[in-house]
PDB file of C-alpha atoms and ligand atoms in Angstrom:
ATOM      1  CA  UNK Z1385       0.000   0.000   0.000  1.00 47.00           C
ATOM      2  CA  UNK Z1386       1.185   3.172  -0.869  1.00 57.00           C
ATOM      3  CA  UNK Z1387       0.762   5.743   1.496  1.00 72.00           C
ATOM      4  CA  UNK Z1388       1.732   8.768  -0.983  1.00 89.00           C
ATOM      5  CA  UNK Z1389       3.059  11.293   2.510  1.00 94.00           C
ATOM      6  CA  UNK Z1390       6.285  12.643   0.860  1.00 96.00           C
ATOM      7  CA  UNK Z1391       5.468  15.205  -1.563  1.00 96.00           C
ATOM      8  CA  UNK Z1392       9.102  16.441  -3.261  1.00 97.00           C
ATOM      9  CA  UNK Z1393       9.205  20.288  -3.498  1.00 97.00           C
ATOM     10  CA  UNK Z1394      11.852  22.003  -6.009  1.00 97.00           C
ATOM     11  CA  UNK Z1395      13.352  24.926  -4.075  1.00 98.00           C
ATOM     12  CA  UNK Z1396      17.088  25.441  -3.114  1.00 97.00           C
ATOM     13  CA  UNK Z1397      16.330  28.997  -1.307  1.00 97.00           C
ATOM     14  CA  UNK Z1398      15.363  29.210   2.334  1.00 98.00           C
ATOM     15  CA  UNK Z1399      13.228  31.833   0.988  1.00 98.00           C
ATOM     16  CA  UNK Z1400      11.938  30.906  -1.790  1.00 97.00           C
ATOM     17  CA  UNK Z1401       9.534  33.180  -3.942  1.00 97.00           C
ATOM     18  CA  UNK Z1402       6.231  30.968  -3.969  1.00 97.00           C
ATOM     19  CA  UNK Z1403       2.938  31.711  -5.999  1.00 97.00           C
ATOM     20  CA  UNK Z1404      -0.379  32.114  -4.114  1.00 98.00           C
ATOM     21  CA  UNK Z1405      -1.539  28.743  -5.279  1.00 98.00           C
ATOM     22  CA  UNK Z1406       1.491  26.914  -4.771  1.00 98.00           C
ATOM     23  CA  UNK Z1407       1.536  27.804  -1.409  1.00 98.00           C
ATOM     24  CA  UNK Z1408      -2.564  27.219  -0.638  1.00 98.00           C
ATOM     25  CA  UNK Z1409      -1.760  23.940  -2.022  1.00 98.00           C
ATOM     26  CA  UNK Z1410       1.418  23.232  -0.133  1.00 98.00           C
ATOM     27  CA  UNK Z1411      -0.277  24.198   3.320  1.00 98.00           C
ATOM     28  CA  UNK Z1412      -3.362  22.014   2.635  1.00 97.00           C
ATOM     29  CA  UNK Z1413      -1.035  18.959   2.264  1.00 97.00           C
ATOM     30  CA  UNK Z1414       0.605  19.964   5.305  1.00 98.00           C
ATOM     31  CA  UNK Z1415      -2.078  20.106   7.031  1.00 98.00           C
ATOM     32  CA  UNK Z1416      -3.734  16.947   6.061  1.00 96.00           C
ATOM     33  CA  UNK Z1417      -0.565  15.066   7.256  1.00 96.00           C
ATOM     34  CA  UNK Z1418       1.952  15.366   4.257  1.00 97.00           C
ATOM     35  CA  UNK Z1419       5.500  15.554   4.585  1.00 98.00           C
ATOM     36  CA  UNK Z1420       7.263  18.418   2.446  1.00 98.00           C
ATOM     37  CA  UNK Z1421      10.241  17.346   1.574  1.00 98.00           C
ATOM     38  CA  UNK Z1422      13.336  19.867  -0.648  1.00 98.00           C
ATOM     39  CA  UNK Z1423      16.192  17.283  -1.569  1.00 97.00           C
ATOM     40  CA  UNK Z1424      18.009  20.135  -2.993  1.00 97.00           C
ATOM     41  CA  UNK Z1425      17.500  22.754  -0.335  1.00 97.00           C
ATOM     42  CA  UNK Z1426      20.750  22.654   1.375  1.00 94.00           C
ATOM     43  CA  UNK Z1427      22.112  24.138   5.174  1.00 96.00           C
ATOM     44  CA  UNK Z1428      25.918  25.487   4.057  1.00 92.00           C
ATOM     45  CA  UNK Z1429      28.321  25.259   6.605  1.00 94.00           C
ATOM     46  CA  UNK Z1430      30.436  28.279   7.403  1.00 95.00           C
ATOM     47  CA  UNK Z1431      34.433  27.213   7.188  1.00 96.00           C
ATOM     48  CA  UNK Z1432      35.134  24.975  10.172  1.00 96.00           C
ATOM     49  CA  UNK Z1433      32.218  23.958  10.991  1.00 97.00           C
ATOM     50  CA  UNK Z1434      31.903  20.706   9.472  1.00 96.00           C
ATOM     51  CA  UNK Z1435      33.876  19.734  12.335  1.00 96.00           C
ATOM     52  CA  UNK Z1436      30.429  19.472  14.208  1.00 96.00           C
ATOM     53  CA  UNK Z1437      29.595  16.557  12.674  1.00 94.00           C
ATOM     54  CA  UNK Z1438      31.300  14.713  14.880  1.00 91.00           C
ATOM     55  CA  UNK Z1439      29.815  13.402  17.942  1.00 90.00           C
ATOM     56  CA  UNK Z1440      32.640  14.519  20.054  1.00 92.00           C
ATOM     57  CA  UNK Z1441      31.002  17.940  20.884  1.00 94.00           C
ATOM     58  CA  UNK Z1442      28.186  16.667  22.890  1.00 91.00           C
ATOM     59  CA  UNK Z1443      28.555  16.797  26.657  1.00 89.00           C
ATOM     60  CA  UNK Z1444      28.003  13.056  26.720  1.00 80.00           C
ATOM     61  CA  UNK Z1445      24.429  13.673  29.122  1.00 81.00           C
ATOM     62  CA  UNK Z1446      22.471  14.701  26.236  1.00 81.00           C
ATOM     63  CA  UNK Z1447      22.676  13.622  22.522  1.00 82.00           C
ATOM     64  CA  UNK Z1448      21.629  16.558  20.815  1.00 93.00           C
ATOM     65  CA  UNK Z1449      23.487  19.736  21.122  1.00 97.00           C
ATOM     66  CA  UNK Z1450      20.283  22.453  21.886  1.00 97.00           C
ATOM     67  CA  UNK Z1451      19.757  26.300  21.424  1.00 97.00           C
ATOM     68  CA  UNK Z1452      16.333  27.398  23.107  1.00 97.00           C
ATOM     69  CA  UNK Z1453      14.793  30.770  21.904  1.00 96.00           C
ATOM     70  CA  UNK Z1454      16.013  33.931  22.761  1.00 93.00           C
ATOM     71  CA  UNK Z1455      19.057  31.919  24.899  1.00 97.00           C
ATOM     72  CA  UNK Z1456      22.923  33.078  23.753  1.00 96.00           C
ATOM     73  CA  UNK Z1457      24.145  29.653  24.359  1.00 97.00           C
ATOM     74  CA  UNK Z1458      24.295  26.592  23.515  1.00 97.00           C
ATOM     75  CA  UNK Z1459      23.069  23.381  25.915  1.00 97.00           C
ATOM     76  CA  UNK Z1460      24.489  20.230  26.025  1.00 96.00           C
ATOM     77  CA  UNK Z1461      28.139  20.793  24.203  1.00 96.00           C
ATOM     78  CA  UNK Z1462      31.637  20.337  25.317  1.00 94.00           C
ATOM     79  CA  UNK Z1463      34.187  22.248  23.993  1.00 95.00           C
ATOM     80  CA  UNK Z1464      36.230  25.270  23.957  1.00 96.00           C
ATOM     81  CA  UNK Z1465      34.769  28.960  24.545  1.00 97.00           C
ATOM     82  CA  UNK Z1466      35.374  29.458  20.523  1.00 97.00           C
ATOM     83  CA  UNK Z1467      33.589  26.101  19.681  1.00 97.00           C
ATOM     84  CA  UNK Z1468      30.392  27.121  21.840  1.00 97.00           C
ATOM     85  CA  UNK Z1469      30.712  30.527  19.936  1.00 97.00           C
ATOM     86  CA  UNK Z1470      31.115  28.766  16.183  1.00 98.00           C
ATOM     87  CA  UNK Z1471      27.965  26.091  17.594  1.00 98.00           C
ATOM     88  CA  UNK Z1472      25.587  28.618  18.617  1.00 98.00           C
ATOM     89  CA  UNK Z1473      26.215  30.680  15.808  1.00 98.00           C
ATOM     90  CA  UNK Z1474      25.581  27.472  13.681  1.00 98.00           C
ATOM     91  CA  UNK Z1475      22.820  26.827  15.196  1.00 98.00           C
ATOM     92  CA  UNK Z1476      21.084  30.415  15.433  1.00 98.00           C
ATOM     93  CA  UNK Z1477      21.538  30.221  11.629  1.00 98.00           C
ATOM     94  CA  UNK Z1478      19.918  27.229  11.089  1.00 98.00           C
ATOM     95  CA  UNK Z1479      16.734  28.851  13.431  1.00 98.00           C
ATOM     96  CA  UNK Z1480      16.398  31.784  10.875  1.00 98.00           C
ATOM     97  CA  UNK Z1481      16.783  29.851   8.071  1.00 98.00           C
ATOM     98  CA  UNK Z1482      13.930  27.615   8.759  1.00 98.00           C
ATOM     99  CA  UNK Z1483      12.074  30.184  10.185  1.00 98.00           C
ATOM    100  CA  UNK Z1484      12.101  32.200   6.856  1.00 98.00           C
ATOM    101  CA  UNK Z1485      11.384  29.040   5.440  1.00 98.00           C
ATOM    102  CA  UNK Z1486       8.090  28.973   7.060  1.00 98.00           C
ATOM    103  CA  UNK Z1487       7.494  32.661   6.778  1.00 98.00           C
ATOM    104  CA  UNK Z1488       8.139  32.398   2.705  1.00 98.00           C
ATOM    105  CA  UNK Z1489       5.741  28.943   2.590  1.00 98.00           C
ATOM    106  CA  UNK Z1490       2.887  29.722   5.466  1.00 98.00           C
ATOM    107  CA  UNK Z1491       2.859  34.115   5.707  1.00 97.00           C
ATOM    108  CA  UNK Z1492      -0.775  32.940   7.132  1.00 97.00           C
ATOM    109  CA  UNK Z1493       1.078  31.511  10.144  1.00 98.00           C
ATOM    110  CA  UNK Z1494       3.678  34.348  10.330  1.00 95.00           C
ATOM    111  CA  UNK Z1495       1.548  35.851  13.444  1.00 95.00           C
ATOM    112  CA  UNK Z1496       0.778  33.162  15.324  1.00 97.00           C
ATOM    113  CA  UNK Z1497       4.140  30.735  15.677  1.00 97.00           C
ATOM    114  CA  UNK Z1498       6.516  30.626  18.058  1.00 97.00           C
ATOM    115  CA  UNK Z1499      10.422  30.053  17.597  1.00 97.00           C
ATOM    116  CA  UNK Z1500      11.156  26.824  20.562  1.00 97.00           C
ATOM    117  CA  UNK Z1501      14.110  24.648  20.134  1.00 97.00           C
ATOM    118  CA  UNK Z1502      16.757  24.298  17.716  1.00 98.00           C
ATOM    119  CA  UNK Z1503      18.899  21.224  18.101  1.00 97.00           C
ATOM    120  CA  UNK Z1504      22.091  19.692  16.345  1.00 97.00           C
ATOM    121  CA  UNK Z1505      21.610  15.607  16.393  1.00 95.00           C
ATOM    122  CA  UNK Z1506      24.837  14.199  15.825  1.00 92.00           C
ATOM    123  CA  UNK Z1507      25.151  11.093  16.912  1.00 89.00           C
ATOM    124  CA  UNK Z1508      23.910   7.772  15.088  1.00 88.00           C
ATOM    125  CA  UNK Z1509      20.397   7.172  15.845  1.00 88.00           C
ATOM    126  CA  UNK Z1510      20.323   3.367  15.464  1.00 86.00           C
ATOM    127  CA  UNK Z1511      21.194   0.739  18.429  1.00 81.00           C
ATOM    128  CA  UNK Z1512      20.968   3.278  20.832  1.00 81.00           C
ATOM    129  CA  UNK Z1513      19.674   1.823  24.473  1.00 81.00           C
ATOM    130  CA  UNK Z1514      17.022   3.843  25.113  1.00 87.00           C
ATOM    131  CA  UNK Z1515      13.659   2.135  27.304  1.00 92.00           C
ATOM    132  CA  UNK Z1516      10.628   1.993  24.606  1.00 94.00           C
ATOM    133  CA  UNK Z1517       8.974   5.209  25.888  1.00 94.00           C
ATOM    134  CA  UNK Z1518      12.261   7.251  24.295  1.00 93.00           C
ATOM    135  CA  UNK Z1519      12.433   4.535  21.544  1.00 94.00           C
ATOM    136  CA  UNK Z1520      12.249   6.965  18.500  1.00 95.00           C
ATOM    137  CA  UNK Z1521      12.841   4.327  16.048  1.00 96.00           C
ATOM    138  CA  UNK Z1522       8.933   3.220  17.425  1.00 97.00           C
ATOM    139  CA  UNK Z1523       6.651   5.205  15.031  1.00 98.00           C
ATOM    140  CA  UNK Z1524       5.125   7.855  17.198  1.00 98.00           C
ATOM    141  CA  UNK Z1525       3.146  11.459  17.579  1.00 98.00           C
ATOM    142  CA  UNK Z1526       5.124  13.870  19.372  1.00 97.00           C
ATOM    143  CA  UNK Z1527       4.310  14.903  22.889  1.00 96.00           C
ATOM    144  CA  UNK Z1528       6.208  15.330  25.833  1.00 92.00           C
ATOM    145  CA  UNK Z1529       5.757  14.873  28.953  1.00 91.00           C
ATOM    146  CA  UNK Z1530       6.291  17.835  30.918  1.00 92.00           C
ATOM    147  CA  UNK Z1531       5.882  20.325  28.116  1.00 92.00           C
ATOM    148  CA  UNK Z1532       1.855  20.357  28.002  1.00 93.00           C
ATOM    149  CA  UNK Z1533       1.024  22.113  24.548  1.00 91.00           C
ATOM    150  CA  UNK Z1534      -2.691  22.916  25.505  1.00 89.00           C
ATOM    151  CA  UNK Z1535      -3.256  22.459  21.738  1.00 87.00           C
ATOM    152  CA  UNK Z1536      -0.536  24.303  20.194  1.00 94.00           C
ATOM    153  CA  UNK Z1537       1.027  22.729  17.196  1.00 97.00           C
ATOM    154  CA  UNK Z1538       4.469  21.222  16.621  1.00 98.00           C
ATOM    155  CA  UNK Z1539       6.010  21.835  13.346  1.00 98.00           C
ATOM    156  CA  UNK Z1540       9.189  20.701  12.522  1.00 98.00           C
ATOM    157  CA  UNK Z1541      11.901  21.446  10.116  1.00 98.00           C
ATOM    158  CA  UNK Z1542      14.244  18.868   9.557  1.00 98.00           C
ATOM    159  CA  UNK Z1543      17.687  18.748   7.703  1.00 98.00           C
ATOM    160  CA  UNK Z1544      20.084  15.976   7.007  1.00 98.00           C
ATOM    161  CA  UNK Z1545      23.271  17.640   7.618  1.00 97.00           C
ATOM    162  CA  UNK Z1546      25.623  14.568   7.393  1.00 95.00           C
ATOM    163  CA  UNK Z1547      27.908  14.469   4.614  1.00 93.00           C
ATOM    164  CA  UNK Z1548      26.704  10.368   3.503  1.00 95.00           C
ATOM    165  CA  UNK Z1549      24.168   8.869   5.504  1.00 95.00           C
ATOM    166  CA  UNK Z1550      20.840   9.268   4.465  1.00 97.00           C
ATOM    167  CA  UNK Z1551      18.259   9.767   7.887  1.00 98.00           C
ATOM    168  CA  UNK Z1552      15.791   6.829   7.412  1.00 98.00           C
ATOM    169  CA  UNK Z1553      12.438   7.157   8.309  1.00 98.00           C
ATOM    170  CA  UNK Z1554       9.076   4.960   8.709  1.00 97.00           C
ATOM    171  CA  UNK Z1555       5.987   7.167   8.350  1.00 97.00           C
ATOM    172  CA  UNK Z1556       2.313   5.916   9.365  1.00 95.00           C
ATOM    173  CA  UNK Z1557      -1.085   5.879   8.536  1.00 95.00           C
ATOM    174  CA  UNK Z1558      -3.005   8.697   9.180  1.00 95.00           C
ATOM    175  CA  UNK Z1559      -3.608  10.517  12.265  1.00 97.00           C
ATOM    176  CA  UNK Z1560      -7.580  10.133  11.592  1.00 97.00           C
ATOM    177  CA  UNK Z1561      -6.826   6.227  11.843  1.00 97.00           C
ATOM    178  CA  UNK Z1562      -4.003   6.184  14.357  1.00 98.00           C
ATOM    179  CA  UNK Z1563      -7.031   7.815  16.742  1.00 98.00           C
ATOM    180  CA  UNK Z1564      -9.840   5.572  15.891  1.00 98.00           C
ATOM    181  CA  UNK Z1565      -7.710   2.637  16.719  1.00 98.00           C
ATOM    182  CA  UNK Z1566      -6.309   4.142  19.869  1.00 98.00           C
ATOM    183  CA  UNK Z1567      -7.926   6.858  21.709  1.00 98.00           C
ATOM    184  CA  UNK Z1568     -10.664   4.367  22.899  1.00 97.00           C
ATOM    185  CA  UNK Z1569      -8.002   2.906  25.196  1.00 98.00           C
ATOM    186  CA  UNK Z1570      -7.067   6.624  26.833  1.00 97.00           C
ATOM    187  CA  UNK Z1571      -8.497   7.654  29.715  1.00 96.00           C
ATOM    188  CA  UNK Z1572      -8.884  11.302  31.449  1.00 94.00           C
ATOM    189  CA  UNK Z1573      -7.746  12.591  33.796  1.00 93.00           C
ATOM    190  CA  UNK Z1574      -8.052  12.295  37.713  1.00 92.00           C
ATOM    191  CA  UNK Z1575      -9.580  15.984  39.766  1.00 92.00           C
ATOM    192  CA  UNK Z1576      -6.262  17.467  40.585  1.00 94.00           C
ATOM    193  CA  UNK Z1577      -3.953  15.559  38.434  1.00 94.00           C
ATOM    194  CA  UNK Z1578      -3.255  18.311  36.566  1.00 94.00           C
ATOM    195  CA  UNK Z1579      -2.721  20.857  39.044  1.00 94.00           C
ATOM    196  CA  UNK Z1580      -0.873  18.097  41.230  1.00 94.00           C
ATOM    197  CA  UNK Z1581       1.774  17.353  38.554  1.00 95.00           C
ATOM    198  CA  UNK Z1582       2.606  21.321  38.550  1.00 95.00           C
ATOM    199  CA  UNK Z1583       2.977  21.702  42.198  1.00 95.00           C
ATOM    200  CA  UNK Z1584       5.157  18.217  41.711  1.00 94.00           C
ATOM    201  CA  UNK Z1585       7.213  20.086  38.651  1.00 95.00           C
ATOM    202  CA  UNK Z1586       6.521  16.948  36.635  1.00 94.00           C
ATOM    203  CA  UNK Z1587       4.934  19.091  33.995  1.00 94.00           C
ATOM    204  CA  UNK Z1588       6.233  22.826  33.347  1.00 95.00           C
ATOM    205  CA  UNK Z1589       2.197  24.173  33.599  1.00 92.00           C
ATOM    206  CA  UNK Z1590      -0.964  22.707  33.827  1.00 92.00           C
ATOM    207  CA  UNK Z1591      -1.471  19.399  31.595  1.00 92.00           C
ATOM    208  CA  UNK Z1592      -4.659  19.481  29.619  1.00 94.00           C
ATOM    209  CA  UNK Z1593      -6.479  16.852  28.659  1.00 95.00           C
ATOM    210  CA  UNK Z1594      -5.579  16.896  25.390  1.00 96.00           C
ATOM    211  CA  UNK Z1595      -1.807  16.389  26.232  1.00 96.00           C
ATOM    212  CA  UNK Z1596      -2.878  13.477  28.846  1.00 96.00           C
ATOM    213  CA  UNK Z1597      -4.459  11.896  25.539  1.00 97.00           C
ATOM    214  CA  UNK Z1598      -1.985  13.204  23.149  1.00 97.00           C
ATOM    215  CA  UNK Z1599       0.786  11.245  25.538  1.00 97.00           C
ATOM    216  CA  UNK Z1600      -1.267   8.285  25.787  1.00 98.00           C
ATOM    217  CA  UNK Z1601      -1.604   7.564  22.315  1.00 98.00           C
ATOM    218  CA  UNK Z1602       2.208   8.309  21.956  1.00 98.00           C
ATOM    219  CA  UNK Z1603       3.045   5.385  24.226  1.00 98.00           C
ATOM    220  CA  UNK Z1604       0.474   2.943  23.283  1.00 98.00           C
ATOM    221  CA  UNK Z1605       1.541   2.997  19.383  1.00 98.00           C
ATOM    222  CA  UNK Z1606       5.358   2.669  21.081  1.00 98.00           C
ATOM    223  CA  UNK Z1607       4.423   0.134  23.294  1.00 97.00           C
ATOM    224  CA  UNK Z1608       2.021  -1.913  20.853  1.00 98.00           C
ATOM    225  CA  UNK Z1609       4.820  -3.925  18.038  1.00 97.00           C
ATOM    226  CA  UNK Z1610       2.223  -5.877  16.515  1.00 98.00           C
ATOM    227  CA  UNK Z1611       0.885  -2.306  15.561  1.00 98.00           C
ATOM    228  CA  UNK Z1612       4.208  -1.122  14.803  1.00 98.00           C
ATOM    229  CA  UNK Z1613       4.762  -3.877  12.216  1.00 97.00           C
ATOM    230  CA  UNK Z1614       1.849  -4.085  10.501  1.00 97.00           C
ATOM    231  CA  UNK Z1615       0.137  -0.438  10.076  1.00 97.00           C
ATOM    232  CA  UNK Z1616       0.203   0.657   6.784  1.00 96.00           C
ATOM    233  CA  UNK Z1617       3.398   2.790   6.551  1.00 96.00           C
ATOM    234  CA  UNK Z1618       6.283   3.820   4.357  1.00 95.00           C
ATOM    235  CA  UNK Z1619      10.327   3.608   4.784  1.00 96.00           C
ATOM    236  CA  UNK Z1620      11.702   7.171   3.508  1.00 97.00           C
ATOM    237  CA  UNK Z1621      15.509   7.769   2.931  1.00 97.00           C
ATOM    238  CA  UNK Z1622      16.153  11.293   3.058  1.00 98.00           C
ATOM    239  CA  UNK Z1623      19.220  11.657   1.528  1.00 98.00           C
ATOM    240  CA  UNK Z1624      22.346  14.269   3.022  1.00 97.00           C
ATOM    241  CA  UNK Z1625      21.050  17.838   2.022  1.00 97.00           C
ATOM    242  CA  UNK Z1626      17.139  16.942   2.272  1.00 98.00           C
ATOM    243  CA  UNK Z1627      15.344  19.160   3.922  1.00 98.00           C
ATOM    244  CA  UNK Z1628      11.554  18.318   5.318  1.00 98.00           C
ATOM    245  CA  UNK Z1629       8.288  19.923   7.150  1.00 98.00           C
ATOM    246  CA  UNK Z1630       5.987  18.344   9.293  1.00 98.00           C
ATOM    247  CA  UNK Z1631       3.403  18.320  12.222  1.00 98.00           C
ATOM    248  CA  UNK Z1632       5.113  16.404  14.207  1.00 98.00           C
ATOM    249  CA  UNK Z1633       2.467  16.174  16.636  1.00 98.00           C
ATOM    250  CA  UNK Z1634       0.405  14.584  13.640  1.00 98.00           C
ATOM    251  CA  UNK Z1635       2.001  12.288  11.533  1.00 98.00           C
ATOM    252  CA  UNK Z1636       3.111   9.046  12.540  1.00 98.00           C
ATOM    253  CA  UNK Z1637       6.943   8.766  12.368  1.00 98.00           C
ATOM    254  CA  UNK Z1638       9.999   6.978  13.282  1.00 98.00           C
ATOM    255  CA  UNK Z1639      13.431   7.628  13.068  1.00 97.00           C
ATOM    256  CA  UNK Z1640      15.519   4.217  11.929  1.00 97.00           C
ATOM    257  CA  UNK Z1641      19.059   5.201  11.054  1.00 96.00           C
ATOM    258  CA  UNK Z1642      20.973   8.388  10.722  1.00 96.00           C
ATOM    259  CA  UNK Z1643      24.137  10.306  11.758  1.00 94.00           C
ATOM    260  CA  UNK Z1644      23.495  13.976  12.129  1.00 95.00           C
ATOM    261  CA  UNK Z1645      20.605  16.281  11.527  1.00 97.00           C
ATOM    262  CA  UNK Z1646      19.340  19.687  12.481  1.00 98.00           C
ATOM    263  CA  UNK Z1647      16.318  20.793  13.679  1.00 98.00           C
ATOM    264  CA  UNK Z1648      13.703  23.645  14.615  1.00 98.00           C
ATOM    265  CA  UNK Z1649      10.939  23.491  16.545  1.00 98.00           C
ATOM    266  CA  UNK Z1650       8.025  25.834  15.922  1.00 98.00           C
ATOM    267  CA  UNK Z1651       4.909  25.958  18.255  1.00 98.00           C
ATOM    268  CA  UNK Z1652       1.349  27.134  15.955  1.00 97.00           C
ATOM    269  CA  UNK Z1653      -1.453  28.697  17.468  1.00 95.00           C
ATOM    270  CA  UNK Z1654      -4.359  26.307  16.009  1.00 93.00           C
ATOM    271  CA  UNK Z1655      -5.869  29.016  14.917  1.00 92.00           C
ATOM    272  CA  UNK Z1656      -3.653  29.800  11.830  1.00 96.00           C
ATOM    273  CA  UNK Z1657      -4.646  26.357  10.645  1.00 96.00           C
ATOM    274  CA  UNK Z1658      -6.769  26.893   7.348  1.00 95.00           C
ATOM    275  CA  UNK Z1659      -8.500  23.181   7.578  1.00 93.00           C
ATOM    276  CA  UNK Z1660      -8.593  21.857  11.264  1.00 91.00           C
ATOM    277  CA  UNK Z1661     -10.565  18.739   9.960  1.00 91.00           C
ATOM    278  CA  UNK Z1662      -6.760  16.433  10.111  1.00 94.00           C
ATOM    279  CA  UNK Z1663      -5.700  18.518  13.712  1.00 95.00           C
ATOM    280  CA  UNK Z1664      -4.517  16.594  16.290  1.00 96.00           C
ATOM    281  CA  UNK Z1665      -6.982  18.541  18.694  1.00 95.00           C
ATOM    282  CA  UNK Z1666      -9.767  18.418  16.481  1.00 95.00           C
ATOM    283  CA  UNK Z1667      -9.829  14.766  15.883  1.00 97.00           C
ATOM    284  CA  UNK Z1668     -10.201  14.377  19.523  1.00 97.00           C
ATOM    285  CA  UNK Z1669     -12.539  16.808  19.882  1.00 96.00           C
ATOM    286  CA  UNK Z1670     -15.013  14.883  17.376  1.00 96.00           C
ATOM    287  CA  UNK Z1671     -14.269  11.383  19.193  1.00 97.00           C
ATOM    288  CA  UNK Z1672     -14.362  12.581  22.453  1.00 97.00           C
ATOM    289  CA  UNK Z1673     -17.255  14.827  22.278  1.00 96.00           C
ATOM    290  CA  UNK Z1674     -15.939  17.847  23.731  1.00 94.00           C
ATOM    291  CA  UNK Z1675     -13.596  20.664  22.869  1.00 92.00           C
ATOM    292  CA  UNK Z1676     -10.247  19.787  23.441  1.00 90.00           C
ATOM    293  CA  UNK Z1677      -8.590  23.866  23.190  1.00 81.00           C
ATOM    294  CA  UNK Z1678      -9.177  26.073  26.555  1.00 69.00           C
ATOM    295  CA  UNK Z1679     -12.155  28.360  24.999  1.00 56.00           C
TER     296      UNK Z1679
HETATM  297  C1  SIN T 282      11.751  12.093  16.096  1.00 64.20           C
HETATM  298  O1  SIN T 282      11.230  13.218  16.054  1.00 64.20           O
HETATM  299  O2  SIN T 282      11.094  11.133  16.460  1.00 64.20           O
HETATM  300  C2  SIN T 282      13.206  11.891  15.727  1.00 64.20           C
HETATM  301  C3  SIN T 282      13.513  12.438  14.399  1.00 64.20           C
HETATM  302  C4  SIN T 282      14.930  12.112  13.965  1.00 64.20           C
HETATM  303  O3  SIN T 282      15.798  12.004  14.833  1.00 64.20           O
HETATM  304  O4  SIN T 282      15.171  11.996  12.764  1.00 64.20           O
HETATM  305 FE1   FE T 283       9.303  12.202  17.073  1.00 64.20          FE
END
């Protein structure tokens, strides 16, 4: 079965000049799931910093080397005070970049995103020992733990920054599917849970019940390998220099083999969504009953 989720875009400009219709069409296959994928737009390194690419940079606690919004510095490397410097500077370039990206494809969503995370990922993603929850190569939705969304969408730019391995992925079935099969197993949440797990500092603010769902279904596709093997789904090879866009949050994914990639997380306000019919929040809504966003 072919599942038809990468859709191949032509640009090489991380702001590329985009007609009207192009782009309507472009966000209604986002939307509905898609992943947009530019082989030939490419992330140029400044001189020196290919050297990144090697694992050695990381602090050895984390994996990915992170730079959160509006910080000056870098998380999670090791290095000299001129390799920090050349890393965030490599990674605050990779942030605008994508974010023009999204400003050139989406201006609709221009108002109503935030900048979150950028990360460098340079370490090989297969046979790591990770427990299933953190399993990545498990095809998944994203949602964390103690980073409640309340709705808010993930969208993710993705690059393949290594130099020959291509980042392998599985994508799934649709979101629409992935929640008829599992969201009758989720359950709500107790009086207090929410408010308990903030005075606890498990989560960072109040968990809503769409993230207690949202995290649910994350771990019962992980958990479930029957489903894992035999949902429809496609293997994807995104070869070095690919760049992709998704909602994370929405299409079922898994990450099988890779060396290093870069990364930007961008939280959406639902409400720049042109068709909410393939949301995350509005799927639950319908099979739940009840709104799922704070009114
Ligand atoms: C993920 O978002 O599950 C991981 C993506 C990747 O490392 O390629
Ligand atoms: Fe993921």
């Amino acid at each position: 079965m072919s599942l038809a989720l990468i859709r191949t875009q032509p640009y090489t400009d991380w702001s590329p000049e985009v007609s009207p219709e192009t782009r309507a069409t472009l966000r209604r296959e986002l939307e509905q799931g898609a992943v947009l994928y530019f082989p030939d737009l490419a992330f140029r390194f400044q001189p020196g910093e290919e050297r990144f690419l090697d694992p050695r940079y990381s602090d050895g606690k984390s994996k990915n080397i992170n730079l959160r919004a509006n910080d000056k510095a870098v998380r999670g490397a090791a290095g000299t005070a001129q390799d920090l410097a050349d890393l965030y500077n490599l990674i605050h370039r990779y942030a605008t970049s994508s974010e023009s990206l999204i400003h050139a494809l989406f201006p609709e969503y221009a108002g109503h995103m935030t900048r979150a995370g950028t990360s460098l990922r340079p370490s090989e993603i297969a046979g790591r020992p990770v427990s299933w929850r953190k399993d990545d190569t498990r095809l998944h939705v994203d949602s964390f733990p103690s980073n409640p969304m309340l709705g808010k969408r993930l969208l993710r730019v993705f690059h393949n920054i290594d130099r020959e391995a291509p980042r392998v992925w599985r994508v799934g079935e649709p979101f629409g599917d992935f929640a008829t099969r599992f969201v009758p197993k989720t359950h709500g949440m107790w009086p207090g849970q929410a408010w308990l797990m903030k005075t606890l500092h498990i989560t960072k603010r109040e968990r809503s019940e769409y993230d207690h769902r949202m995290l649910q279904l994350h771990d019962l596709a992980k958990a479930d390998l029957e489903y894992q093997k035999t949902v429809p789904q496609q293997e994807f090879h995104f070869p070095p220099g690919a760049t992709w866009i998704v909602f994370s949050d929405q299409l079922l994914h898994a990450a099988m083999r890779g060396k290093a990639m870069m990364e930007q997380t961008i939280y959406l306000d639902p409400a720049a969504i042109g068709d909410r019919t393939h949301s995350p929040e509005a799927v639950l809504s319908r099979m739940l009953g009840k709104p799922m966003l704070a009114a």
